[in-house]
Amino acid sequence: MRRAGTMGSIDRVRIAIFAIALFALFGGLLPAAVDAAAPAKQLRVATREIPPFVFKENNRLTGFSVDLWDAIAQELRLSSTYAEHATVPELLDSVKTGKADLGIAAISVTAERSNDFDFSQPMFDAGLQIMVRDEPGGGSVGETLRLMWSSAVLPFVGLTLLFILVPAHFIWWSECRHPHGMIEHHTYFPGIFEACWWAASTLATQADQMPRSAFGRAIAVLWMFTSVLFVAYFTASVTSSLTVQQLQGDIKGPEDLPGKQVATTTGSTSALYLRQRDISVTEFPRIEQAYEALLKGQADAVVFDSPVLLYYAAHQGKGKVALVGPIFRKESYGIVFPQNSPYRLHVNNALLTLKENGGYQRIYDKYFSSRP
Ligand code: GLU
């Protein structure tokens, strides 16, 4: 017979084992704030302005990445403070040196960066694309005029002058000797002007008078045939020269970038891509400075993250810029952590929860949906 007291102690042992098992099972799932952080620790979040992922509105940070992080933090019942950085390398540095617990902006996950950092699950699909000034029809009137007076066309101007002056002298000389010659003035200066007018009209196949002297007529016939050929040749050359130069001015994909001046942000994946291919690149801390360089004609193209460029092209840059060619290198954005961060698994868990419960989609629609 077992006594009630003995049975009670066995039950207590069972209850204790059950409690330990429960803690082992659910304790690990508790938010990072509970098991990893000291009481009420504020997470330090490194970020940088990069619209529409991070931007400032009334001195407050907002944007897709800020809203997403706020939702993750809420899910994990964590509080956080943001610290802004001028460039992605500076942001990464603050995470590496422990000045920040994590970083979120439009940070691409790369093989090189993952040597030094841990990244969350992908939070956004991006990739590199090219943006140029929007010049419908291949160029403005000014651009076309500039092309017309370029080195390819200038020799024709000299040739035209020669084609006017040479026959003008023959005609002036022969017509002055004929009693009913078509040149009124026999002195050189007014006379040669009259002859030049005739030669220019003949060159444009528009002459209204014909020489009277036999020599003059022979010259005129010769010159009329020469003019037809000259006009045909001139038209063909100008057309092909304009077409070639306009085609050369066109950027349609990354293969057209060598020899062009490209703008992007300091230390970005785009800057690295361009430098590795020896493409001339100017790096600016702020993406807006790259847009400005493009609009002012200081750069021929901006190479940067497609969603950032698309947002600009649809808002402030509407009608001024256009994206050309496909996304030529796919990239994903992630939240960056120092290696072995205790927060990463919990953040991944919260990110997946938000993707499943529609929270992520709501934030996405707020910034990227075309619907009003
Ligand atoms: N996705 C780019 C990168 O991670 C963004 C660069 C930037 O924000 O300037 O390099």
Coordinates of C-alpha atoms and ligand atoms in Angstrom, one line a residue:
M1 CA 0.0 0.0 0.0
R2 CA 1.3 3.3 -0.9
R3 CA 0.9 6.2 1.4
A4 CA -0.7 9.5 0.3
G5 CA 2.5 11.4 1.2
T6 CA 4.7 9.3 -1.1
M7 CA 2.3 9.7 -4.0
G8 CA 2.3 13.5 -3.4
S9 CA 6.1 13.7 -3.8
I10 CA 6.0 11.6 -7.0
D11 CA 3.4 14.0 -8.4
R12 CA 5.6 17.0 -7.5
V13 CA 8.5 15.5 -9.4
R14 CA 6.2 14.8 -12.4
I15 CA 4.9 18.4 -12.3
A16 CA 8.4 19.7 -12.1
I17 CA 9.5 17.6 -15.1
F18 CA 6.4 18.7 -17.1
A19 CA 7.2 22.4 -16.3
I20 CA 10.8 22.0 -17.4
A21 CA 9.6 20.3 -20.6
L22 CA 7.1 23.1 -21.3
F23 CA 9.8 25.8 -20.8
A24 CA 12.1 24.0 -23.1
L25 CA 9.4 23.7 -25.7
F26 CA 8.0 27.3 -25.6
G27 CA 10.8 29.3 -24.0
G28 CA 12.9 29.2 -27.2
L29 CA 10.0 30.7 -29.1
L30 CA 9.6 33.7 -26.9
P31 CA 10.5 37.1 -28.5
A32 CA 14.1 38.1 -28.4
A33 CA 13.3 41.0 -26.2
V34 CA 12.4 38.5 -23.5
D35 CA 15.2 35.9 -23.7
A36 CA 18.1 37.8 -25.3
A37 CA 17.8 41.4 -24.3
A38 CA 18.3 43.0 -20.9
P39 CA 15.1 44.6 -19.5
A40 CA 13.5 47.1 -21.9
K41 CA 16.5 47.3 -24.2
Q42 CA 16.0 49.5 -27.2
L43 CA 17.3 48.0 -30.4
R44 CA 19.6 50.4 -32.3
V45 CA 18.6 50.3 -36.0
A46 CA 21.0 51.7 -38.6
T47 CA 19.3 53.1 -41.7
R48 CA 19.8 55.6 -44.5
E49 CA 17.5 57.7 -46.6
I50 CA 16.7 55.9 -49.9
P51 CA 13.2 56.7 -51.1
P52 CA 10.8 54.9 -51.2
F53 CA 12.4 52.5 -48.7
V54 CA 13.4 55.2 -46.2
F55 CA 12.6 58.8 -46.4
K56 CA 11.8 61.7 -44.2
E57 CA 8.4 63.3 -43.8
N58 CA 8.0 66.2 -41.3
N59 CA 11.4 65.2 -39.8
R60 CA 10.1 61.6 -39.2
L61 CA 11.4 58.5 -40.9
T62 CA 9.0 56.6 -43.0
G63 CA 9.0 54.4 -46.1
F64 CA 8.6 50.7 -46.9
S65 CA 11.6 49.5 -44.8
V66 CA 10.8 51.8 -41.8
D67 CA 7.2 50.6 -41.8
L68 CA 8.3 47.0 -42.2
W69 CA 10.8 47.2 -39.3
D70 CA 8.2 48.9 -37.1
A71 CA 5.8 46.0 -37.9
I72 CA 8.4 43.4 -37.1
A73 CA 9.4 45.2 -33.8
Q74 CA 5.7 45.4 -32.9
E75 CA 5.3 41.7 -33.6
L76 CA 8.3 41.0 -31.3
R77 CA 7.3 43.6 -28.8
L78 CA 10.6 45.3 -29.1
S79 CA 11.3 49.0 -29.1
S80 CA 13.9 50.6 -31.3
T81 CA 15.7 53.8 -32.2
Y82 CA 16.9 54.7 -35.6
A83 CA 20.4 56.1 -36.5
E84 CA 20.9 57.5 -40.0
H85 CA 24.0 57.0 -42.1
A86 CA 25.2 58.8 -45.2
T87 CA 26.1 55.7 -47.3
V88 CA 25.6 51.9 -47.2
P89 CA 29.3 51.3 -46.3
E90 CA 28.9 53.6 -43.3
L91 CA 25.7 51.8 -42.3
L92 CA 27.3 48.4 -42.6
D93 CA 30.3 49.7 -40.6
S94 CA 28.1 50.7 -37.7
V95 CA 26.5 47.2 -37.6
K96 CA 30.0 45.6 -37.8
T97 CA 31.4 47.7 -35.0
G98 CA 28.4 47.0 -32.8
K99 CA 27.2 50.6 -32.8
A100 CA 23.9 49.2 -34.2
D101 CA 22.1 46.0 -33.5
L102 CA 20.9 45.7 -37.1
G103 CA 20.5 47.7 -40.3
I104 CA 17.5 48.1 -42.6
A105 CA 17.2 50.3 -45.8
A106 CA 17.6 49.0 -49.3
I107 CA 20.6 46.8 -48.5
S108 CA 21.4 44.1 -51.1
V109 CA 22.5 40.7 -49.9
T110 CA 25.8 39.9 -51.6
A111 CA 28.3 37.1 -51.3
E112 CA 30.9 39.5 -50.1
R113 CA 28.8 41.1 -47.5
S114 CA 27.6 37.7 -46.1
N115 CA 31.3 37.0 -45.2
D116 CA 31.1 39.7 -42.6
F117 CA 27.4 39.8 -41.7
D118 CA 24.3 37.7 -41.3
F119 CA 21.2 38.6 -43.3
S120 CA 17.5 38.0 -42.6
Q121 CA 15.2 36.3 -45.1
P122 CA 14.9 38.3 -48.3
M123 CA 12.6 41.2 -47.6
F124 CA 12.3 42.6 -51.1
D125 CA 13.1 41.5 -54.7
A126 CA 15.2 44.1 -56.5
G127 CA 18.0 44.3 -59.1
L128 CA 20.1 46.7 -61.1
Q129 CA 18.6 48.8 -64.0
I130 CA 19.5 51.8 -66.1
M131 CA 17.8 55.2 -66.1
V132 CA 18.4 57.9 -68.8
R133 CA 16.9 61.3 -69.6
D134 CA 13.6 61.0 -71.4
E135 CA 14.2 62.5 -74.8
P136 CA 11.3 61.4 -77.1
G137 CA 12.3 60.9 -80.8
G138 CA 15.9 60.5 -80.0
G139 CA 16.8 64.1 -79.2
S140 CA 15.7 67.7 -78.8
V141 CA 15.8 70.3 -81.6
G142 CA 19.0 71.6 -80.1
E143 CA 20.5 68.2 -80.1
T144 CA 19.6 67.6 -83.7
L145 CA 21.1 71.0 -84.7
R146 CA 24.2 70.2 -82.8
L147 CA 24.5 66.9 -84.7
M148 CA 23.9 68.7 -88.0
W149 CA 26.8 71.0 -87.4
S150 CA 29.1 68.3 -86.2
S151 CA 32.3 67.4 -87.9
A152 CA 30.6 64.9 -90.2
V153 CA 28.5 67.6 -91.8
L154 CA 31.0 70.6 -91.8
P155 CA 33.0 69.4 -94.9
F156 CA 29.8 69.6 -96.9
V157 CA 29.5 73.3 -96.1
G158 CA 33.0 73.9 -97.5
L159 CA 32.2 71.8 -100.6
T160 CA 28.9 73.7 -101.2
L161 CA 30.8 77.0 -101.1
L162 CA 33.3 75.6 -103.6
F163 CA 30.4 74.3 -105.8
I164 CA 28.9 77.8 -105.9
L165 CA 32.1 79.9 -106.3
V166 CA 33.7 77.8 -109.2
P167 CA 30.8 77.9 -111.6
A168 CA 29.9 81.4 -110.6
H169 CA 33.3 82.6 -111.9
F170 CA 32.9 80.7 -115.2
I171 CA 29.4 82.1 -115.8
W172 CA 30.4 85.6 -114.8
W173 CA 33.4 85.5 -117.2
S174 CA 31.4 84.0 -120.1
E175 CA 28.2 86.0 -119.7
C176 CA 30.0 89.4 -119.4
R177 CA 31.4 88.7 -122.9
H178 CA 27.9 88.0 -124.4
P179 CA 25.9 91.1 -125.6
H180 CA 22.7 89.7 -124.0
G181 CA 24.4 87.8 -121.1
M182 CA 22.2 87.2 -118.0
I183 CA 24.6 89.0 -115.7
E184 CA 23.6 92.7 -115.5
H185 CA 26.7 94.0 -113.8
H186 CA 30.0 93.6 -115.6
T187 CA 32.2 94.8 -112.7
Y188 CA 33.5 92.0 -110.5
F189 CA 31.7 92.6 -107.3
P190 CA 28.1 93.1 -108.0
G191 CA 28.6 90.8 -111.0
I192 CA 30.0 87.9 -109.1
F193 CA 27.2 88.1 -106.5
E194 CA 24.7 87.7 -109.3
A195 CA 26.6 84.8 -110.7
C196 CA 26.8 83.2 -107.2
W197 CA 23.0 83.5 -106.8
W198 CA 22.6 81.7 -110.1
A199 CA 25.1 79.0 -109.1
A200 CA 23.4 78.5 -105.7
S201 CA 20.0 78.3 -107.3
T202 CA 21.3 75.7 -109.8
L203 CA 22.8 73.7 -107.0
A204 CA 19.4 73.6 -105.3
T205 CA 17.9 72.8 -108.8
Q206 CA 15.9 76.1 -108.6
A207 CA 17.6 78.4 -111.2
D208 CA 15.1 80.8 -112.9
Q209 CA 17.4 82.0 -115.7
M210 CA 19.8 80.3 -118.1
P211 CA 23.1 81.6 -119.5
R212 CA 23.0 83.0 -123.1
S213 CA 26.6 82.3 -124.2
A214 CA 27.4 78.9 -125.6
F215 CA 30.2 78.4 -123.1
G216 CA 27.9 79.5 -120.3
R217 CA 25.2 77.0 -121.4
A218 CA 27.6 74.2 -121.6
I219 CA 28.7 75.0 -118.0
A220 CA 25.0 75.2 -117.0
V221 CA 24.1 71.8 -118.3
L222 CA 27.2 70.2 -116.7
W223 CA 26.3 72.0 -113.4
M224 CA 22.7 70.9 -113.4
F225 CA 23.7 67.3 -113.6
T226 CA 26.4 67.8 -111.0
S227 CA 23.8 69.5 -108.7
V228 CA 21.4 66.6 -108.9
L229 CA 24.1 64.2 -107.8
F230 CA 25.4 66.6 -105.2
V231 CA 21.9 67.1 -103.6
A232 CA 21.3 63.3 -103.5
Y233 CA 24.7 62.6 -102.0
F234 CA 24.3 65.4 -99.5
T235 CA 20.9 64.2 -98.4
A236 CA 22.1 60.6 -98.0
S237 CA 25.2 61.6 -96.0
V238 CA 23.3 63.9 -93.6
T239 CA 20.6 61.3 -93.0
S240 CA 23.1 58.5 -92.3
S241 CA 25.3 60.7 -90.2
L242 CA 22.4 61.8 -88.0
T243 CA 21.1 58.2 -87.7
V244 CA 24.5 56.9 -86.7
Q245 CA 25.1 59.6 -84.2
Q246 CA 21.7 59.2 -82.6
L247 CA 22.1 55.5 -82.4
Q248 CA 25.5 56.0 -80.8
G249 CA 23.9 58.3 -78.2
D250 CA 21.4 55.7 -77.2
I251 CA 21.8 53.6 -74.1
K252 CA 19.6 50.5 -74.3
G253 CA 21.3 48.1 -71.9
P254 CA 24.5 47.5 -69.9
E255 CA 26.5 46.7 -73.0
D256 CA 26.1 50.4 -74.1
L257 CA 27.5 51.8 -70.9
P258 CA 31.3 51.6 -71.7
G259 CA 32.4 55.1 -72.8
K260 CA 29.4 56.7 -71.0
Q261 CA 29.4 58.7 -67.8
V262 CA 27.3 57.0 -65.2
A263 CA 26.1 58.2 -61.8
T264 CA 25.1 56.1 -58.7
T265 CA 25.5 56.1 -54.9
T266 CA 28.7 55.7 -52.9
G267 CA 29.8 52.1 -52.2
S268 CA 26.6 50.6 -53.6
T269 CA 26.4 47.3 -55.5
S270 CA 25.9 49.4 -58.7
A271 CA 29.1 51.3 -58.1
L272 CA 31.0 48.0 -57.6
Y273 CA 29.4 46.5 -60.8
L274 CA 30.5 49.6 -62.9
R275 CA 34.0 49.8 -61.4
Q276 CA 34.6 46.1 -62.1
R277 CA 33.8 46.8 -65.8
D278 CA 35.9 49.9 -66.0
I279 CA 32.8 52.1 -66.7
S280 CA 33.3 55.7 -65.8
V281 CA 31.2 56.3 -62.6
T282 CA 30.6 59.2 -60.3
E283 CA 29.5 58.1 -56.8
F284 CA 27.2 60.4 -54.7
P285 CA 26.1 59.8 -51.1
R286 CA 22.5 60.6 -51.9
I287 CA 20.7 59.0 -54.9
E288 CA 19.0 62.4 -55.5
Q289 CA 22.4 63.8 -56.4
A290 CA 22.8 61.2 -59.0
Y291 CA 19.3 62.1 -60.4
E292 CA 20.4 65.7 -60.5
A293 CA 23.6 64.9 -62.4
L294 CA 21.6 63.0 -65.0
L295 CA 19.0 65.8 -65.5
K296 CA 21.8 68.4 -65.7
G297 CA 23.6 66.4 -68.4
Q298 CA 26.6 65.7 -66.2
A299 CA 25.9 62.0 -66.5
D300 CA 24.5 60.0 -69.4
A301 CA 22.8 57.4 -67.2
V302 CA 22.0 56.4 -63.6
V303 CA 22.6 52.7 -62.7
F304 CA 20.9 51.7 -59.5
D305 CA 18.3 49.5 -57.8
S306 CA 15.3 49.1 -60.0
P307 CA 12.5 49.7 -57.4
V308 CA 14.2 52.9 -56.3
L309 CA 14.5 54.2 -59.9
L310 CA 11.0 53.1 -60.8
Y311 CA 9.6 55.0 -57.9
Y312 CA 11.5 58.2 -58.9
A313 CA 10.5 57.8 -62.6
A314 CA 6.8 57.5 -61.5
H315 CA 6.9 60.5 -59.1
Q316 CA 9.4 63.4 -59.1
G317 CA 11.1 62.3 -62.3
K318 CA 7.8 61.8 -64.3
G319 CA 8.3 62.9 -67.9
K320 CA 12.0 63.7 -67.3
V321 CA 13.5 60.2 -67.1
A322 CA 13.0 56.7 -68.4
L323 CA 14.2 53.3 -67.4
V324 CA 15.8 51.4 -70.3
G325 CA 16.6 47.7 -70.7
P326 CA 15.8 44.9 -68.4
I327 CA 16.9 44.3 -64.8
F328 CA 20.4 43.0 -65.7
R329 CA 21.3 41.8 -62.3
K330 CA 18.9 40.4 -59.7
E331 CA 19.4 41.3 -56.1
S332 CA 17.4 40.8 -52.9
Y333 CA 17.2 43.2 -50.0
G334 CA 17.7 41.9 -46.5
I335 CA 18.0 43.1 -42.9
V336 CA 21.6 43.0 -41.9
F337 CA 22.9 41.8 -38.5
P338 CA 26.3 41.3 -37.0
Q339 CA 27.3 37.6 -37.2
N340 CA 25.6 35.3 -34.7
S341 CA 23.0 38.0 -33.7
P342 CA 20.5 36.7 -31.2
Y343 CA 17.8 38.7 -33.0
R344 CA 18.0 37.2 -36.5
L345 CA 15.9 34.1 -36.0
H346 CA 13.1 36.0 -34.2
V347 CA 13.2 38.7 -36.9
N348 CA 12.9 36.0 -39.6
N349 CA 10.0 34.5 -37.8
A350 CA 8.2 37.8 -37.5
L351 CA 8.9 38.6 -41.2
L352 CA 7.4 35.3 -42.3
T353 CA 4.4 35.9 -40.0
L354 CA 3.8 39.3 -41.6
K355 CA 4.1 37.8 -45.1
E356 CA 1.5 35.2 -44.1
N357 CA -1.0 37.4 -42.3
G358 CA -1.1 40.2 -44.9
G359 CA 0.8 42.8 -42.9
Y360 CA 3.7 42.8 -45.4
Q361 CA 1.3 43.1 -48.4
R362 CA -0.4 46.2 -46.7
I363 CA 2.9 47.9 -46.4
Y364 CA 3.9 46.9 -50.0
D365 CA 0.7 48.3 -51.4
K366 CA 1.1 51.6 -49.5
Y367 CA 4.3 52.4 -51.4
F368 CA 4.2 50.3 -54.6
S369 CA 0.6 49.8 -55.6
S370 CA -0.4 51.8 -58.6
R371 CA -4.0 51.9 -57.4
P372 CA -4.8 55.3 -55.7
Ligands
GLU1 N1 21.1 48.1 -52.8 C1 22.1 49.0 -52.8 C2 23.3 48.4 -52.0 O1 23.0 47.6 -51.1 C3 21.7 50.3 -52.1 C4 22.8 51.4 -52.1 C5 22.4 52.7 -51.4 O2 21.4 52.7 -50.6 O3 23.0 53.7 -51.7 O4 24.4 48.6 -52.2

